[in-house]
Short mmCIF file of C-alpha atoms and ligand atoms in Angstrom, two decimals:
data_model
loop_
_atom_site.label_atom_id
_atom_site.label_comp_id
_atom_site.label_asym_id
_atom_site.label_seq_id
_atom_site.Cartn_x
_atom_site.Cartn_y
_atom_site.Cartn_z
CA MET A 1 -22.25 -12.60 46.36
CA SER A 2 -24.94 -15.20 45.88
CA ARG A 3 -27.29 -15.61 48.81
CA ILE A 4 -28.40 -18.80 50.46
CA VAL A 5 -32.20 -18.88 50.45
CA TYR A 6 -34.77 -21.16 52.06
CA LEU A 7 -37.23 -23.12 49.94
CA ASN A 8 -39.55 -25.72 51.48
CA GLY A 9 -37.15 -26.93 54.15
CA THR A 10 -33.97 -26.72 52.07
CA TYR A 11 -31.20 -24.12 52.08
CA LEU A 12 -29.73 -23.53 48.65
CA PRO A 13 -27.95 -20.92 46.51
CA GLU A 14 -30.47 -18.42 45.15
CA ALA A 15 -29.80 -19.45 41.53
CA GLU A 16 -30.85 -23.01 42.34
CA ALA A 17 -34.13 -22.12 44.07
CA SER A 18 -37.13 -22.40 41.79
CA VAL A 19 -40.88 -22.63 42.18
CA SER A 20 -43.42 -24.23 39.81
CA VAL A 21 -45.16 -22.13 37.12
CA PHE A 22 -48.40 -23.56 38.59
CA ASP A 23 -47.71 -22.19 42.06
CA ARG A 24 -50.77 -20.13 43.03
CA GLY A 25 -48.50 -17.46 44.44
CA PHE A 26 -47.23 -16.90 40.89
CA LEU A 27 -50.56 -17.32 39.05
CA MET A 28 -52.95 -15.62 41.50
CA ALA A 29 -50.92 -13.76 44.13
CA ASP A 30 -52.40 -16.42 46.42
CA GLY A 31 -49.97 -16.08 49.26
CA VAL A 32 -48.96 -14.01 52.26
CA TYR A 33 -45.70 -12.60 53.53
CA GLU A 34 -43.87 -11.03 56.44
CA VAL A 35 -40.80 -8.83 56.66
CA VAL A 36 -38.80 -9.04 59.88
CA SER A 37 -36.01 -6.54 60.39
CA VAL A 38 -32.65 -7.48 61.84
CA LEU A 39 -30.40 -5.33 64.02
CA ASP A 40 -27.04 -6.67 65.22
CA GLY A 41 -28.10 -10.16 64.15
CA LYS A 42 -31.29 -10.00 66.28
CA LEU A 43 -34.80 -10.43 64.86
CA ILE A 44 -37.07 -7.51 65.73
CA ASP A 45 -40.71 -8.09 66.81
CA PHE A 46 -40.45 -11.70 65.59
CA GLU A 47 -43.34 -12.96 67.70
CA GLY A 48 -45.70 -10.23 66.45
CA HIS A 49 -44.86 -11.05 62.85
CA MET A 50 -45.60 -14.75 63.50
CA VAL A 51 -48.98 -13.89 65.04
CA ARG A 52 -49.91 -11.81 61.98
CA LEU A 53 -48.60 -14.49 59.58
CA LYS A 54 -50.87 -17.08 61.18
CA ARG A 55 -53.84 -14.71 61.02
CA SER A 56 -53.21 -13.93 57.33
CA LEU A 57 -52.94 -17.66 56.53
CA SER A 58 -56.06 -18.50 58.45
CA GLU A 59 -58.11 -15.71 56.76
CA LEU A 60 -57.18 -17.33 53.42
CA GLN A 61 -57.63 -20.90 54.69
CA ILE A 62 -54.03 -21.79 53.91
CA ALA A 63 -52.72 -24.43 56.33
CA ASN A 64 -49.71 -23.12 58.26
CA PRO A 65 -46.90 -25.45 57.17
CA LEU A 66 -44.39 -24.71 59.98
CA SER A 67 -44.36 -24.11 63.71
CA ASP A 68 -43.14 -20.80 65.18
CA ASP A 69 -39.98 -22.60 66.32
CA GLU A 70 -39.34 -23.89 62.80
CA TYR A 71 -39.81 -20.40 61.34
CA LEU A 72 -37.45 -19.01 64.00
CA GLU A 73 -34.84 -21.66 63.33
CA ALA A 74 -34.96 -20.96 59.57
CA HIS A 75 -34.72 -17.19 60.11
CA ARG A 76 -31.67 -17.67 62.33
CA ALA A 77 -30.06 -20.15 59.94
CA LEU A 78 -30.44 -17.68 57.05
CA LEU A 79 -28.87 -14.86 59.07
CA GLU A 80 -25.98 -17.12 59.92
CA LYS A 81 -25.48 -18.54 56.41
CA ASN A 82 -25.58 -15.08 54.85
CA GLY A 83 -23.60 -13.26 57.54
CA ILE A 84 -26.38 -10.72 58.17
CA GLY A 85 -25.82 -8.15 60.92
CA ASP A 86 -28.36 -5.50 59.88
CA GLY A 87 -31.04 -6.11 57.28
CA LEU A 88 -34.22 -8.07 56.96
CA VAL A 89 -35.68 -11.51 56.41
CA TYR A 90 -38.48 -11.85 53.86
CA LEU A 91 -40.85 -14.80 54.37
CA GLN A 92 -43.54 -15.84 51.91
CA VAL A 93 -46.06 -18.67 52.16
CA THR A 94 -48.23 -19.42 49.13
CA ARG A 95 -51.05 -21.92 48.69
CA GLY A 96 -48.64 -24.04 46.64
CA ASN A 97 -48.76 -25.88 43.35
CA PRO A 98 -51.98 -27.76 42.52
CA GLY A 99 -50.52 -28.82 39.13
CA ASP A 100 -52.96 -26.72 37.08
CA ARG A 101 -54.83 -23.40 37.12
CA ASP A 102 -58.25 -23.20 38.76
CA PHE A 103 -60.07 -20.42 40.63
CA ALA A 104 -61.20 -22.82 43.35
CA TYR A 105 -58.74 -23.53 46.15
CA PRO A 106 -57.11 -26.95 45.65
CA ALA A 107 -57.64 -29.96 47.91
CA ALA A 108 -55.98 -29.97 51.30
CA ASP A 109 -53.18 -32.31 50.19
CA VAL A 110 -51.51 -29.52 48.19
CA THR A 111 -48.66 -28.32 50.40
CA PRO A 112 -47.98 -24.60 50.75
CA THR A 113 -44.73 -23.23 49.33
CA VAL A 114 -42.45 -21.54 51.87
CA VAL A 115 -39.74 -19.17 50.70
CA MET A 116 -37.40 -17.08 52.84
CA PHE A 117 -34.49 -14.87 51.91
CA THR A 118 -32.37 -12.16 53.51
CA GLN A 119 -31.53 -8.62 52.44
CA SER A 120 -28.39 -7.10 53.92
CA LYS A 121 -28.73 -3.44 54.97
CA PRO A 122 -25.67 -2.40 56.96
CA GLY A 123 -26.39 0.57 59.24
CA LEU A 124 -30.17 0.04 58.94
CA ALA A 125 -30.86 1.95 62.17
CA ASP A 126 -28.77 4.93 61.01
CA ASN A 127 -30.70 5.56 57.81
CA PRO A 128 -29.76 9.17 56.89
CA ALA A 129 -33.32 9.76 55.59
CA ALA A 130 -34.49 9.82 59.23
CA LYS A 131 -32.56 13.09 59.66
CA THR A 132 -34.20 14.84 56.71
CA GLY A 133 -37.57 13.06 56.56
CA TRP A 134 -39.68 11.87 53.67
CA ARG A 135 -41.80 13.92 51.29
CA VAL A 136 -45.08 12.24 50.32
CA ILE A 137 -48.03 12.79 47.99
CA GLY A 138 -51.64 11.75 48.41
CA VAL A 139 -53.04 9.25 45.90
CA GLU A 140 -56.40 7.51 45.73
CA ASP A 141 -56.44 4.15 47.50
CA LEU A 142 -57.46 1.69 44.79
CA ARG A 143 -56.52 -1.54 46.62
CA TRP A 144 -58.88 -4.38 47.47
CA GLY A 145 -60.91 -4.36 50.68
CA ARG A 146 -58.94 -6.85 52.81
CA ARG A 147 -55.80 -4.84 53.50
CA ASP A 148 -55.59 -6.44 56.95
CA ILE A 149 -54.35 -9.61 55.22
CA LYS A 150 -50.68 -9.26 54.28
CA THR A 151 -50.95 -10.75 50.80
CA VAL A 152 -48.27 -10.63 48.11
CA GLN A 153 -50.76 -8.80 45.87
CA LEU A 154 -48.80 -5.53 45.90
CA LEU A 155 -49.34 -4.11 42.43
CA TYR A 156 -51.32 -1.02 43.44
CA PRO A 157 -48.87 0.01 46.21
CA SER A 158 -46.13 -0.49 43.63
CA MET A 159 -47.97 1.79 41.16
CA ALA A 160 -48.43 4.39 43.91
CA LYS A 161 -44.70 4.21 44.75
CA MET A 162 -43.89 4.78 41.07
CA GLU A 163 -46.25 7.77 40.99
CA ALA A 164 -44.38 9.17 44.02
CA LYS A 165 -41.03 8.61 42.34
CA ALA A 166 -42.24 10.18 39.09
CA ARG A 167 -43.23 13.26 41.11
CA GLY A 168 -39.83 13.39 42.80
CA VAL A 169 -40.91 12.42 46.32
CA ASP A 170 -40.33 9.45 48.63
CA ASP A 171 -43.71 7.80 49.10
CA ALA A 172 -47.48 8.08 48.68
CA TRP A 173 -50.20 8.20 51.31
CA MET A 174 -53.30 6.47 50.03
CA VAL A 175 -56.65 8.18 50.52
CA GLU A 176 -60.12 6.61 50.56
CA ASP A 177 -63.37 8.58 51.00
CA GLY A 178 -61.21 11.64 51.64
CA ARG A 179 -59.28 10.07 54.53
CA VAL A 180 -55.73 8.68 54.65
CA THR A 181 -55.57 4.90 54.95
CA GLU A 182 -51.78 4.28 55.03
CA GLY A 183 -48.53 4.66 53.08
CA THR A 184 -47.57 2.29 50.26
CA SER A 185 -45.79 0.01 52.74
CA ASN A 186 -46.16 1.70 56.11
CA ASN A 187 -48.71 3.07 58.59
CA ALA A 188 -49.30 6.84 58.66
CA TYR A 189 -49.43 9.24 61.64
CA ILE A 190 -49.76 12.93 62.39
CA VAL A 191 -49.01 14.82 65.61
CA LYS A 192 -51.05 17.87 66.64
CA GLY A 193 -50.77 19.67 69.97
CA GLY A 194 -48.76 16.75 71.37
CA THR A 195 -51.38 14.12 70.40
CA ILE A 196 -50.38 11.32 68.04
CA VAL A 197 -53.16 10.48 65.58
CA THR A 198 -53.25 7.29 63.49
CA ARG A 199 -56.07 5.48 61.74
CA GLU A 200 -57.92 2.89 63.81
CA LEU A 201 -57.50 -0.81 62.98
CA SER A 202 -59.99 -2.29 60.51
CA ASN A 203 -59.90 -4.17 57.20
CA ASP A 204 -58.90 -0.84 55.57
CA ILE A 205 -55.26 -1.01 56.71
CA LEU A 206 -52.54 -3.48 57.54
CA HIS A 207 -52.27 -3.98 61.29
CA GLY A 208 -48.64 -2.93 61.50
CA ILE A 209 -46.43 -4.76 63.96
CA THR A 210 -44.26 -1.65 64.27
CA ARG A 211 -47.45 0.39 64.80
CA ALA A 212 -48.43 -1.80 67.76
CA ALA A 213 -44.96 -1.49 69.32
CA VAL A 214 -44.73 2.27 68.74
CA LEU A 215 -48.20 2.91 70.23
CA ARG A 216 -47.22 0.82 73.24
CA PHE A 217 -43.99 2.79 73.72
CA ALA A 218 -45.88 6.08 73.24
CA ALA A 219 -48.34 5.12 75.98
CA GLU A 220 -45.47 4.11 78.27
CA ALA A 221 -43.87 7.52 77.66
CA GLN A 222 -47.21 9.19 78.63
CA MET A 223 -47.79 10.47 75.09
CA LYS A 224 -51.44 10.95 74.08
CA VAL A 225 -52.67 8.74 71.20
CA GLU A 226 -55.93 9.04 69.23
CA GLU A 227 -56.84 6.18 66.88
CA ARG A 228 -58.94 7.79 64.14
CA SER A 229 -58.62 8.66 60.49
CA PHE A 230 -57.53 12.08 59.19
CA THR A 231 -57.51 13.97 55.90
CA ILE A 232 -54.56 15.19 53.84
CA ALA A 233 -55.62 18.77 54.72
CA GLU A 234 -55.49 17.97 58.45
CA ALA A 235 -52.07 16.35 57.97
CA GLN A 236 -50.80 19.46 56.18
CA GLU A 237 -51.86 21.54 59.22
CA ALA A 238 -50.26 19.13 61.72
CA ASP A 239 -47.13 19.87 63.79
CA GLU A 240 -45.48 16.64 62.64
CA ALA A 241 -46.08 13.55 60.56
CA PHE A 242 -44.38 10.17 60.33
CA VAL A 243 -44.74 6.59 59.15
CA THR A 244 -43.83 3.24 60.69
CA SER A 245 -42.84 -0.12 59.22
CA ALA A 246 -40.50 -3.01 59.89
CA SER A 247 -37.98 -1.67 57.38
CA ALA A 248 -38.27 2.10 58.02
CA PHE A 249 -38.90 1.87 61.81
CA VAL A 250 -40.21 5.40 62.58
CA MET A 251 -39.62 7.71 59.61
CA PRO A 252 -40.48 11.42 59.80
CA VAL A 253 -42.59 12.92 57.00
CA VAL A 254 -41.85 16.60 56.35
CA GLU A 255 -43.97 17.46 53.32
CA ILE A 256 -47.36 16.34 51.98
CA ASP A 257 -48.50 17.35 48.48
CA GLY A 258 -45.95 20.16 48.44
CA ALA A 259 -47.01 21.62 51.82
CA LYS A 260 -44.39 21.65 54.58
CA ILE A 261 -45.43 19.99 57.84
CA GLY A 262 -44.64 22.20 60.85
CA SER A 263 -41.17 23.64 60.41
CA GLY A 264 -40.47 21.38 57.44
CA ALA A 265 -37.90 19.41 59.47
CA PRO A 266 -38.39 16.12 61.38
CA GLY A 267 -40.25 16.81 64.62
CA PRO A 268 -39.37 15.89 68.22
CA VAL A 269 -42.14 13.31 68.72
CA ALA A 270 -41.12 11.27 65.66
CA ALA A 271 -37.44 11.57 66.61
CA ARG A 272 -38.12 10.44 70.18
CA LEU A 273 -40.33 7.51 69.07
CA ARG A 274 -37.68 6.42 66.57
CA GLU A 275 -35.06 6.48 69.29
CA ILE A 276 -37.21 4.53 71.77
CA TYR A 277 -38.31 2.01 69.13
CA ILE A 278 -34.75 1.24 68.02
CA GLU A 279 -33.42 1.14 71.59
CA GLU A 280 -36.20 -1.17 72.82
CA SER A 281 -36.03 -3.34 69.70
CA ARG A 282 -32.32 -3.93 70.22
CA LYS A 283 -33.09 -5.03 73.79
CA LEU A 284 -36.08 -7.22 72.91
CA GLY A 285 -34.73 -8.74 69.66
CA VAL A 286 -34.36 -12.54 69.53
N1 PDD B 301 -44.65 -3.41 54.67
N2 PDD B 301 -48.98 -0.98 55.76
C1 PDD B 301 -48.60 -1.63 54.65
C2 PDD B 301 -49.48 -1.53 53.45
C3 PDD B 301 -47.41 -2.39 54.62
O1 PDD B 301 -47.05 -3.04 53.51
C4 PDD B 301 -46.61 -2.43 55.79
C5 PDD B 301 -45.34 -3.23 55.85
C6 PDD B 301 -47.04 -1.71 56.93
C7 PDD B 301 -46.25 -1.72 58.20
O2 PDD B 301 -46.34 -2.98 58.85
P1 PDD B 301 -45.16 -3.51 59.79
O3 PDD B 301 -44.94 -2.45 60.81
O4 PDD B 301 -45.71 -4.74 60.36
O5 PDD B 301 -43.95 -3.70 58.91
C8 PDD B 301 -48.23 -1.02 56.89
C9 PDD B 301 -43.46 -4.23 54.64
C10 PDD B 301 -42.34 -3.68 55.46
C11 PDD B 301 -43.06 -4.50 53.20
O6 PDD B 301 -43.96 -4.75 52.43
O7 PDD B 301 -41.87 -4.48 52.87
#
C-alpha cells in the first residue's frame, strides 16, 4: 500500500513526492532528522524530540520552518492518513534548494525542505529480540566530531551496521580512544554491581531522548547511575549491557565481540527499564 507522506506543507502519495536535485540535503547531507516512535497511535517523547530538532537546526544555522504545534499536527495527520497504530514517524529538515551547488550556505530566503513519513511496525513494543537480546561487535568510531547534531550524514553508522551484519551479529558499538561512544543508532550502557553506566553527554555522542527518559525513570526507581565512558573489556566483564533508542526502546545486549555478558541472557535491570519505559511512554504519549 502506498503511503501518504508530508512534503513542505502538502500531503501526497509517496510516488508523487519529489525533492530537487539541488537540495542541500541530497548534495551535502545538509539536514537534520528526528525519529518519533508511536504506540497505540500515541507519539512517544514528542516534546523531547522537538527540543533536540530545534537545537540541531540552530547549531547548523538552519531556520526552523515550522512551530512545534505545526510539527505535531503534521505527525498526527500522517498517523491518521496512514492508519498507524504502532510504528514511527520520520521527520527531516534540510537547508533546502539554493538552485545550484556551493559550499557556502545560501542566503536566508532559501526555504528549508521538510519531509515526514511513517513506518508501520505492528507490535513494536513486543519485539521478540528483547527476549533474546542483541549481539554486538566493537568497531572504531570514524564519524565526524559533532555527533550531538542529529544530521542525516549516516554513512559511517551504516558501514558499521553492515560490518556487524557481515559478522553475523545485530549491531556495532563504536569505540574512540579505547572507549565506547555509542551504538550505530542507539546509546550504550552497562550494568555492574547494580550501577548503570553510560557515557556522559558531550559532542562525542547523540543526546538520546530515550536515554534522558530512561535515566530519569532509573533515578525514580532508586537505581544508581554513573555517567562516564567505559571500554569494551569493561563491558565484557559487566553483569548486563543494553542500548536505548526511539525505535528499540531498551534493548538488552548479551554478547560483545564474542564474549557473553553475565549469564548470556537479558538481565533484570534492562528488562525492568524496558518495562517501565514502555509503560510510562504509553501513559505520557500525545
Ligand atoms: N537513532 N545515538 C545515535 C547515533 C542515534 O542515531 C540514535 C537514534 C540514538 C538514540 O537517540 P533517541 O533515543 O533519541 O532515539 C543514539 C534513530 C532512532 C535512527 O536513526 O533511526
